Amino acid sequence: MRIWGPLAAICLGTFMLLVDVTIVLVALPSMSGSLDASLSQLQWVADGYALAVAAALLGAGMLADLHGRRRVYVAGLLVFAVASVACALSPDMGWLITARLVQGVGAAAMFATTLSLISTLYSGRRLGTAFGVWAAVAASAAALGPVLGGLLTDALDWRWIFYVNVPVTALALWMTFRYVPRSTPVKDATRRLDVPGLLLFALGAGGLVYALTESHSHGWTSAATLAPLGAALLAFAAFVGVQKRSAHPLLDLSLFRRPAFTAAMITIAVGEAAVYGILPYTSMWLQSVRHLSPIGAGLVVLPHALAAALVAIVSGRWMPKPSPRVGATLGLFLAGLGLSAEGFLGPDSGWPALIGGLVLSGLGMGLVFQVAAALALGSVPYDRAGMASGTYSTVEQLGYACGVAVFGTLAVSTMGRSLEDEVTDPHRAAQALSSGGADGLIAAAPAGQRDALEHTLRAVFADGHNALALTAGALAIVGAALVLVLTWRTDSQSSAADDWEQPWEQPADPELQTAGD
């Protein structure tokens, strides 16, 4: 356990915080019925958590560098557990969304430190294996979330998807104190948390996701969409200016001059947005249109999780020095093919029509998680490990949040056009249908028209899902091409390889290397 105990403690926290990204997906219909939620509110249950994680990660990464990674990781576990209880006790959607935001802050503190802890605890071939195990946990957690959520929702109640975090947190805390050594903070009295940068980035990320989420309700040209979108762009521009002038920036923009680091950011952002951005709507189709139970909907996604975990472990052992051209490009390409294969549903299609595409996208994401994480950490020096870990995780969660928001807008617009000649208020009907309200629309129709309406809604949702899947597939394939171009030149590949070697040749803190000896 001296070697693998720290990894187990880190991976347990990683599994829990990433499960909570997707564990809510199969519970959304139950939440909607219990708390009378709209589509926008349901999107915020999923997106609010991811947004809070993304907004707080850079600050958490800097705090980890300044005050110690284990200390920040433990603080994140405690905040996460308290917020999980608050989520479970939610009397209404406003409370639940707020508690999810706080839960996301705790998750950010955990997430920002996991990769940097691994990078300082292990070296050589064990580092590649550790990244492979971590990537397998990350890949399987995102896809196993719906399975666990379905089990808890069916057997108990949707609130138990949050209560279950408490005993898991207790175990993670015990293992962390038992196996993870204290980390040495960066010895620099002049470095301080970049509060202006943190606030500007949070404002930019929040405004962007808010505008994308609400665009299906107000339209892209309305002030309710353009105002927060404009504020987000201004905040991001100001953030870049502040970072360039700061002696100790929240995000060192020079990191993006390294081809391997930039390739890692593109890979994880596109993979998360494309593959997991459409998953909430796949879950809605399985439950509200095909009438699967929450656990049934979760089990449909299980092959994706198994494929991703297997590939991540195998690639971690075979590629201790990941190649962005091989791993990242191939991973995104396979994910794109899998998503595209999910885009051919018909009115009478059942869940088996998704399995092949889910397996293929799982194979791709297994590569994406392992290679992108290793590249992000391997391309920076020791004193930037926390920053790199926070940046990677920020981009990952922001990609997911934007994916859910954009695909929600696309779902409503596509379904609304298909319903124009079928119902009196196609836009409102599309919002209800995409949020799992097919049964309510059918029940509100005259008795003699219900059978025909049910067939229409099945066809409309299938067409909407096809549009999402094909768009997501194209996005992933374009991302693969971009990563290939970025890493094409031989000198870029050599630079990536050199960057990978530098941080581990002379570890900055020998005490933290005991697990790798």
Coordinates of C-alpha atoms in Angstrom, one line a residue:
M1 CA 0.0 0.0 0.0
R2 CA 3.0 2.3 0.3
I3 CA 3.0 2.6 -3.5
W4 CA -0.6 2.2 -4.4
G5 CA -2.3 3.6 -1.3
P6 CA -1.9 7.2 -2.3
L7 CA -3.2 6.5 -5.8
A8 CA -6.2 4.8 -4.4
A9 CA -7.0 7.8 -2.1
I10 CA -6.6 10.2 -5.0
C11 CA -8.7 8.1 -7.4
L12 CA -11.5 7.7 -4.9
G13 CA -11.9 11.4 -4.7
T14 CA -11.6 11.7 -8.5
F15 CA -14.2 9.0 -9.0
M16 CA -16.7 10.7 -6.6
L17 CA -16.4 14.2 -8.0
L18 CA -16.7 13.0 -11.7
V19 CA -19.5 10.6 -10.9
D20 CA -21.4 13.7 -9.7
V21 CA -21.1 15.3 -13.1
T22 CA -23.3 12.6 -14.7
I23 CA -25.0 10.8 -11.8
V24 CA -27.8 13.4 -12.0
L25 CA -28.6 12.7 -15.7
V26 CA -30.9 9.7 -15.2
A27 CA -32.5 11.4 -12.1
L28 CA -33.5 14.5 -14.1
P29 CA -37.0 13.3 -14.9
S30 CA -37.6 12.3 -11.2
M31 CA -36.3 15.8 -10.1
S32 CA -38.6 17.4 -12.7
G33 CA -41.6 15.6 -11.3
S34 CA -40.7 16.1 -7.7
L35 CA -39.6 19.8 -7.8
D36 CA -41.6 20.9 -10.9
A37 CA -38.5 21.9 -12.9
S38 CA -38.2 23.6 -16.2
L39 CA -35.7 22.6 -18.9
S40 CA -33.4 25.6 -18.0
Q41 CA -33.5 24.5 -14.3
L42 CA -32.7 20.9 -15.2
Q43 CA -29.8 22.1 -17.4
W44 CA -28.5 24.2 -14.4
V45 CA -28.5 21.1 -12.2
A46 CA -26.0 19.5 -14.5
D47 CA -24.3 22.7 -15.7
G48 CA -24.2 24.6 -12.4
Y49 CA -21.9 21.9 -10.9
A50 CA -19.6 21.8 -13.9
L51 CA -19.5 25.6 -14.2
A52 CA -18.6 26.0 -10.5
V53 CA -15.8 23.4 -10.9
A54 CA -14.5 25.2 -14.0
A55 CA -14.7 28.7 -12.4
A56 CA -12.9 27.7 -9.2
L57 CA -10.3 25.3 -10.6
L58 CA -7.6 27.8 -11.5
G59 CA -7.8 29.5 -8.1
A60 CA -7.7 26.1 -6.4
G61 CA -4.7 25.1 -8.4
M62 CA -2.8 28.2 -7.4
L63 CA -3.8 27.7 -3.7
A64 CA -2.5 24.1 -3.9
D65 CA 0.8 25.3 -5.2
L66 CA 1.0 28.0 -2.4
H67 CA -0.4 26.1 0.6
G68 CA 0.1 22.4 -0.1
R69 CA -1.8 20.0 -2.4
R70 CA -3.0 17.6 0.3
R71 CA -4.4 20.4 2.4
V72 CA -6.4 21.8 -0.5
Y73 CA -7.6 18.3 -1.4
V74 CA -8.8 17.6 2.1
A75 CA -10.6 21.0 2.3
G76 CA -12.3 20.2 -1.0
L77 CA -13.5 16.8 0.3
L78 CA -15.1 18.5 3.3
V79 CA -16.9 21.2 1.3
F80 CA -18.1 18.6 -1.2
A81 CA -19.6 16.4 1.6
V82 CA -21.5 19.3 3.3
A83 CA -22.8 20.6 -0.1
S84 CA -24.0 17.0 -1.0
V85 CA -26.1 16.9 2.1
A86 CA -27.6 20.3 1.2
C87 CA -28.4 19.0 -2.3
A88 CA -30.2 16.0 -0.8
L89 CA -32.3 18.2 1.5
S90 CA -33.4 20.6 -1.3
P91 CA -37.0 21.7 -1.0
D92 CA -37.0 23.4 -4.4
M93 CA -34.9 23.9 -7.6
G94 CA -33.4 27.2 -6.4
W95 CA -32.0 25.5 -3.3
L96 CA -30.7 22.5 -5.4
I97 CA -29.0 24.6 -8.0
T98 CA -27.3 26.8 -5.3
A99 CA -26.1 23.7 -3.4
R100 CA -24.8 22.2 -6.6
L101 CA -22.7 25.4 -7.2
V102 CA -21.2 25.0 -3.7
Q103 CA -20.6 21.3 -4.3
G104 CA -18.8 22.3 -7.5
V105 CA -16.4 24.6 -5.5
G106 CA -15.5 21.7 -3.3
A107 CA -15.0 19.4 -6.3
A108 CA -12.7 22.1 -7.9
A109 CA -10.4 21.9 -4.9
M110 CA -10.2 18.2 -5.2
F111 CA -9.9 18.1 -9.0
A112 CA -7.2 20.8 -9.1
T113 CA -4.9 18.7 -6.9
T114 CA -5.4 15.1 -8.1
L115 CA -3.2 15.3 -11.2
S116 CA -0.5 17.4 -9.5
L117 CA -0.4 15.0 -6.6
I118 CA 0.1 12.0 -9.0
S119 CA 2.8 13.9 -10.9
T120 CA 4.8 14.5 -7.7
L121 CA 4.2 11.0 -6.1
Y122 CA 5.2 8.9 -9.0
S123 CA 8.0 8.8 -11.6
G124 CA 9.2 6.8 -14.6
R125 CA 7.1 3.9 -15.8
R126 CA 5.0 4.0 -12.6
L127 CA 4.0 7.6 -13.5
G128 CA 2.6 6.3 -16.8
T129 CA 0.8 3.5 -15.1
A130 CA -0.6 5.9 -12.5
F131 CA -1.9 8.2 -15.2
G132 CA -3.5 5.2 -16.9
V133 CA -5.3 4.1 -13.7
W134 CA -6.4 7.7 -13.0
A135 CA -7.6 8.0 -16.6
A136 CA -9.5 4.8 -16.3
V137 CA -11.2 6.0 -13.2
A138 CA -12.0 9.4 -14.8
A139 CA -13.4 7.7 -17.9
S140 CA -15.5 5.1 -16.1
A141 CA -16.8 7.6 -13.5
A142 CA -18.3 9.9 -16.2
A143 CA -20.1 6.9 -17.8
L144 CA -20.9 4.9 -14.6
G145 CA -22.6 8.0 -13.1
P146 CA -25.9 7.2 -14.9
V147 CA -25.8 3.6 -13.8
L148 CA -25.3 4.5 -10.1
G149 CA -27.8 7.3 -10.4
G150 CA -30.4 4.8 -11.9
L151 CA -29.8 2.3 -9.1
L152 CA -30.2 4.8 -6.3
T153 CA -33.2 6.5 -7.9
D154 CA -35.0 3.2 -8.6
A155 CA -34.2 1.6 -5.3
L156 CA -34.5 4.7 -3.0
D157 CA -35.0 8.2 -4.3
W158 CA -33.2 10.8 -6.4
R159 CA -32.0 12.5 -3.2
W160 CA -29.8 9.4 -2.4
I161 CA -27.5 10.2 -5.3
F162 CA -26.2 13.0 -3.0
Y163 CA -26.5 11.2 0.4
V164 CA -24.2 8.5 -0.9
N165 CA -21.3 11.0 -1.1
V166 CA -21.0 11.2 2.7
P167 CA -19.7 7.8 3.5
V168 CA -17.5 7.8 0.4
T169 CA -16.0 11.2 1.5
A170 CA -15.3 9.8 5.0
L171 CA -13.4 6.9 3.4
A172 CA -11.5 9.2 1.1
L173 CA -10.5 11.5 4.0
W174 CA -9.2 8.5 6.0
M175 CA -7.2 7.2 3.1
T176 CA -5.8 10.6 2.3
F177 CA -4.5 11.2 5.9
R178 CA -3.2 7.6 6.0
Y179 CA -1.4 7.3 2.7
V180 CA -0.9 10.7 1.0
P181 CA 2.2 12.6 2.4
R182 CA 2.1 16.3 3.0
S183 CA 3.2 18.3 0.0
T184 CA 5.7 21.2 0.3
P185 CA 4.2 24.6 -0.7
V186 CA 6.0 26.8 -3.2
K187 CA 8.6 28.9 -1.3
D188 CA 7.9 32.3 -2.7
A189 CA 6.7 35.0 -0.3
T190 CA 5.7 37.3 -3.2
R191 CA 3.1 34.9 -4.7
R192 CA -0.5 35.6 -3.8
L193 CA -3.8 34.3 -5.0
D194 CA -4.8 36.3 -8.2
V195 CA -8.2 37.5 -6.9
P196 CA -8.9 39.8 -9.9
G197 CA -8.1 37.1 -12.3
L198 CA -10.2 34.6 -10.4
L199 CA -13.2 36.9 -10.4
L200 CA -12.9 37.8 -14.1
F201 CA -12.6 34.2 -15.2
A202 CA -15.6 33.2 -13.0
L203 CA -17.7 36.1 -14.5
G204 CA -16.6 35.1 -18.0
A205 CA -17.4 31.4 -17.6
G206 CA -20.7 32.1 -15.8
G207 CA -21.9 34.6 -18.4
L208 CA -21.0 32.3 -21.2
V209 CA -22.8 29.3 -19.9
Y210 CA -25.8 31.3 -18.8
A211 CA -26.1 32.9 -22.2
L212 CA -25.9 29.4 -23.9
T213 CA -28.3 27.8 -21.5
E214 CA -31.0 30.5 -21.7
S215 CA -30.7 31.1 -25.5
H216 CA -33.3 28.4 -26.3
S217 CA -35.8 30.4 -24.1
H218 CA -35.1 33.9 -25.3
G219 CA -33.5 33.5 -28.7
W220 CA -30.0 34.3 -29.8
T221 CA -30.8 37.9 -30.8
S222 CA -32.6 38.9 -27.5
A223 CA -31.0 41.2 -24.9
A224 CA -31.4 38.4 -22.3
T225 CA -28.9 36.3 -24.4
L226 CA -26.6 39.0 -25.9
A227 CA -26.1 40.9 -22.6
P228 CA -24.5 38.1 -20.6
L229 CA -22.7 36.9 -23.7
G230 CA -21.2 40.3 -24.2
A231 CA -20.3 40.6 -20.5
A232 CA -18.6 37.2 -20.7
L233 CA -16.5 38.2 -23.7
L234 CA -15.4 41.4 -22.0
A235 CA -14.6 39.5 -18.8
F236 CA -12.5 37.0 -20.7
A237 CA -10.6 39.8 -22.6
A238 CA -10.0 41.6 -19.3
F239 CA -8.8 38.3 -17.8
V240 CA -6.2 37.8 -20.5
G241 CA -5.0 41.4 -20.0
V242 CA -4.7 40.9 -16.2
Q243 CA -2.8 37.6 -16.7
K244 CA -0.3 39.2 -19.1
R245 CA 0.5 42.0 -16.7
S246 CA 0.6 40.0 -13.5
A247 CA 3.9 38.9 -12.0
H248 CA 2.2 35.8 -10.6
P249 CA -0.8 35.1 -12.9
L250 CA -3.6 32.7 -12.2
L251 CA -2.9 31.2 -15.6
D252 CA 0.5 31.4 -17.2
L253 CA -0.5 32.0 -20.8
S254 CA 3.0 31.1 -22.0
L255 CA 2.0 27.4 -21.3
F256 CA -0.1 27.5 -24.5
R257 CA 3.1 28.0 -26.5
R258 CA 3.9 24.4 -25.8
P259 CA 2.3 22.3 -28.5
A260 CA 1.7 19.3 -26.2
F261 CA 0.0 21.5 -23.6
T262 CA -2.3 23.2 -26.2
A263 CA -3.1 19.8 -27.8
A264 CA -4.1 18.4 -24.4
M265 CA -6.5 21.4 -23.8
I266 CA -8.1 21.0 -27.2
T267 CA -8.4 17.3 -26.8
I268 CA -10.2 17.3 -23.5
A269 CA -12.4 20.3 -24.2
V270 CA -13.7 18.8 -27.5
G271 CA -14.0 15.3 -26.1
E272 CA -16.1 16.5 -23.1
A273 CA -18.3 18.8 -25.1
A274 CA -19.0 16.3 -27.8
V275 CA -19.3 13.0 -26.0
Y276 CA -20.8 14.0 -22.7
G277 CA -22.6 17.2 -23.8
I278 CA -25.3 15.1 -25.6
L279 CA -25.6 12.5 -22.8
P280 CA -28.4 14.2 -20.9
Y281 CA -30.6 14.2 -24.0
T282 CA -29.8 10.6 -24.7
S283 CA -30.9 9.8 -21.2
M284 CA -34.1 11.8 -21.8
W285 CA -34.8 9.8 -25.0
L286 CA -34.3 6.5 -23.3
Q287 CA -36.6 7.3 -20.3
S288 CA -39.3 9.7 -21.6
V289 CA -39.7 8.2 -25.2
R290 CA -38.5 4.6 -24.8
H291 CA -39.8 4.4 -21.2
L292 CA -36.8 2.7 -19.7
S293 CA -36.3 2.9 -16.0
P294 CA -33.5 5.1 -14.6
I295 CA -31.3 2.0 -14.0
G296 CA -32.2 0.7 -17.5
A297 CA -31.1 4.0 -19.0
G298 CA -27.9 3.9 -17.0
L299 CA -27.1 0.3 -18.0
V300 CA -27.3 1.3 -21.7
V301 CA -24.3 3.6 -21.1
L302 CA -22.3 0.9 -19.3
P303 CA -20.6 -0.5 -22.4
H304 CA -19.2 3.0 -23.0
A305 CA -17.7 3.1 -19.4
L306 CA -16.2 -0.4 -19.7
A307 CA -14.6 0.4 -23.1
A308 CA -13.2 3.7 -21.8
A309 CA -11.8 2.2 -18.7
L310 CA -10.1 -0.7 -20.5
V311 CA -8.5 1.5 -23.1
A312 CA -7.2 4.0 -20.5
I313 CA -5.5 1.3 -18.4
V314 CA -4.0 -0.4 -21.5
S315 CA -2.8 2.9 -23.0
G316 CA -1.3 3.9 -19.6
R317 CA 0.9 0.8 -19.6
W318 CA 1.8 0.9 -23.3
M319 CA 2.4 4.7 -23.6
P320 CA 4.3 6.0 -20.6
K321 CA 5.3 8.9 -22.9
P322 CA 2.1 9.7 -24.7
S323 CA 2.1 10.9 -28.3
P324 CA -0.4 13.7 -29.0
R325 CA -0.5 12.6 -32.7
V326 CA -1.3 9.0 -31.9
G327 CA -3.4 9.2 -28.7
A328 CA -5.2 12.5 -28.8
T329 CA -5.9 12.4 -32.6
L330 CA -7.0 8.8 -32.7
G331 CA -9.1 9.2 -29.5
L332 CA -11.1 12.1 -30.8
F333 CA -11.5 10.5 -34.2
L334 CA -12.9 7.3 -32.7
A335 CA -15.2 9.4 -30.4
G336 CA -16.4 11.2 -33.5
L337 CA -17.2 8.0 -35.4
G338 CA -19.0 6.6 -32.3
L339 CA -21.1 9.7 -31.9
S340 CA -22.0 9.8 -35.6
A341 CA -23.1 6.1 -35.4
E342 CA -25.6 7.2 -32.7
G343 CA -27.2 9.7 -35.2
F344 CA -29.5 7.3 -37.1
L345 CA -32.4 6.7 -34.8
G346 CA -35.9 6.2 -36.1
P347 CA -39.4 6.5 -34.5
D348 CA -39.3 2.8 -33.6
S349 CA -35.6 2.5 -32.7
G350 CA -34.8 1.0 -29.3
W351 CA -31.8 1.2 -27.0
P352 CA -29.7 -1.4 -29.0
A353 CA -29.3 1.2 -31.8
L354 CA -27.0 3.2 -29.5
I355 CA -24.7 0.4 -28.2
G356 CA -22.2 0.3 -31.1
G357 CA -21.7 4.0 -31.1
L358 CA -21.4 4.2 -27.3
V359 CA -18.7 1.5 -27.4
L360 CA -16.8 3.2 -30.1
S361 CA -16.9 6.6 -28.4
G362 CA -15.9 4.9 -25.1
L363 CA -12.7 3.5 -26.8
G364 CA -12.0 7.1 -28.0
M365 CA -12.5 8.7 -24.7
G366 CA -10.4 6.2 -22.9
L367 CA -7.5 7.4 -25.1
V368 CA -8.5 11.0 -24.6
F369 CA -8.5 10.9 -20.8
Q370 CA -5.2 9.1 -20.5
V371 CA -3.2 11.0 -23.1
A372 CA -4.6 14.5 -22.5
A373 CA -4.0 14.4 -18.7
A374 CA -0.5 13.0 -19.0
L375 CA 0.4 15.6 -21.7
A376 CA -0.9 18.5 -19.7
L377 CA 1.1 17.6 -16.6
G378 CA 4.2 16.3 -18.5
S379 CA 4.7 19.6 -20.3
V380 CA 5.2 21.9 -17.3
P381 CA 7.8 22.2 -14.6
Y382 CA 7.2 21.2 -11.0
D383 CA 6.2 24.6 -9.7
R384 CA 3.5 24.9 -12.3
A385 CA 2.0 21.4 -11.7
G386 CA -1.0 22.8 -9.7
M387 CA -1.6 25.5 -12.4
A388 CA -1.5 22.9 -15.2
S389 CA -3.8 20.5 -13.3
G390 CA -6.2 23.3 -12.6
T391 CA -6.2 24.5 -16.2
Y392 CA -6.7 21.0 -17.6
S393 CA -9.6 20.3 -15.3
T394 CA -11.1 23.8 -15.9
V395 CA -11.1 23.3 -19.6
E396 CA -12.6 19.8 -19.2
Q397 CA -15.5 21.0 -17.1
L398 CA -16.1 24.2 -19.1
G399 CA -16.2 22.0 -22.2
Y400 CA -18.8 19.8 -20.7
A401 CA -20.9 22.7 -19.4
C402 CA -20.8 24.5 -22.8
G403 CA -21.6 21.2 -24.6
V404 CA -24.7 20.6 -22.4
A405 CA -25.9 24.2 -23.0
V406 CA -25.3 24.3 -26.7
F407 CA -26.8 21.0 -27.4
G408 CA -29.8 21.9 -25.3
T409 CA -30.4 24.9 -27.5
L410 CA -29.9 22.8 -30.6
A411 CA -32.3 20.2 -29.3
V412 CA -35.1 22.7 -28.7
S413 CA -34.7 24.4 -32.1
T414 CA -34.6 21.2 -34.0
M415 CA -37.6 19.7 -32.3
G416 CA -39.4 23.0 -32.5
R417 CA -39.1 23.1 -36.3
S418 CA -40.3 19.5 -36.5
L419 CA -43.4 20.3 -34.4
E420 CA -44.4 23.4 -36.3
D421 CA -47.3 21.7 -38.1
E422 CA -48.1 19.3 -35.3
V423 CA -49.0 21.4 -32.3
T424 CA -50.2 24.9 -31.5
D425 CA -47.1 26.0 -29.6
P426 CA -44.1 24.2 -31.1
H427 CA -41.4 26.0 -29.1
R428 CA -43.0 25.3 -25.7
A429 CA -43.8 21.7 -26.8
A430 CA -40.1 21.3 -27.8
Q431 CA -38.9 22.6 -24.5
A432 CA -41.2 20.1 -22.7
L433 CA -40.2 17.2 -24.9
S434 CA -36.5 17.8 -24.6
S435 CA -36.8 18.0 -20.8
G436 CA -38.5 14.6 -20.5
G437 CA -42.1 15.8 -20.7
A438 CA -43.3 13.5 -23.5
D439 CA -45.9 11.8 -21.3
G440 CA -47.3 15.1 -20.2
L441 CA -47.8 16.3 -23.8
I442 CA -49.6 13.1 -24.7
A443 CA -51.8 13.2 -21.6
A444 CA -52.8 16.8 -22.4
A445 CA -54.0 15.8 -26.0
P446 CA -57.5 14.7 -26.8
A447 CA -57.9 10.9 -26.2
G448 CA -58.4 10.2 -29.9
Q449 CA -55.2 11.9 -30.9
R450 CA -52.9 10.4 -28.3
D451 CA -51.6 7.4 -30.3
A452 CA -50.8 9.6 -33.3
L453 CA -49.1 12.2 -31.1
E454 CA -47.0 9.6 -29.3
H455 CA -45.7 8.4 -32.7
T456 CA -45.0 12.0 -33.7
L457 CA -43.1 12.7 -30.6
R458 CA -41.0 9.6 -30.9
A459 CA -40.1 10.7 -34.5
V460 CA -39.4 14.3 -33.4
F461 CA -37.2 13.3 -30.5
A462 CA -35.3 10.8 -32.7
D463 CA -34.7 13.5 -35.3
G464 CA -33.5 15.9 -32.6
H465 CA -31.2 13.3 -31.1
N466 CA -29.8 12.5 -34.6
A467 CA -29.0 16.2 -35.1
L468 CA -27.2 16.3 -31.8
A469 CA -25.2 13.2 -32.4
L470 CA -24.1 14.1 -35.9
T471 CA -23.1 17.6 -34.9
A472 CA -21.2 16.2 -31.9
G473 CA -19.5 13.7 -34.2
A474 CA -18.4 16.3 -36.6
L475 CA -17.1 18.5 -33.8
A476 CA -14.9 15.6 -32.5
I477 CA -13.6 14.8 -35.9
V478 CA -12.7 18.5 -36.6
G479 CA -11.0 18.5 -33.2
A480 CA -9.0 15.5 -34.1
A481 CA -7.9 17.2 -37.3
L482 CA -6.9 20.4 -35.4
V483 CA -4.8 18.4 -32.9
L484 CA -3.1 16.5 -35.8
V485 CA -2.2 19.8 -37.5
L486 CA -1.0 21.3 -34.3
T487 CA 1.4 18.5 -33.6
W488 CA 2.4 17.7 -37.2
R489 CA 5.8 19.3 -37.3
T490 CA 8.7 17.2 -36.2
D491 CA 10.1 19.9 -34.0
S492 CA 6.8 20.2 -32.1
Q493 CA 6.9 16.5 -31.4
S494 CA 10.5 16.8 -30.1
S495 CA 9.5 19.7 -27.9
A496 CA 6.6 17.6 -26.5
A497 CA 9.0 14.8 -25.7
D498 CA 11.5 17.1 -24.1
D499 CA 8.8 18.7 -22.0
W500 CA 7.6 15.3 -20.9
E501 CA 11.1 14.4 -19.6
Q502 CA 12.1 17.7 -17.8
P503 CA 9.9 17.8 -14.8
W504 CA 10.7 14.3 -13.5
E505 CA 14.5 14.2 -14.0
Q506 CA 15.1 16.2 -10.8
P507 CA 12.1 16.1 -8.5
A508 CA 11.7 19.3 -6.5
D509 CA 10.5 17.5 -3.4
P510 CA 12.2 14.1 -2.7
E511 CA 9.8 13.4 0.2
L512 CA 6.9 13.3 -2.2
Q513 CA 8.7 10.8 -4.4
T514 CA 8.7 8.0 -1.9
A515 CA 5.7 6.4 -3.4
G516 CA 7.5 6.1 -6.7
D517 CA 10.7 4.6 -5.4

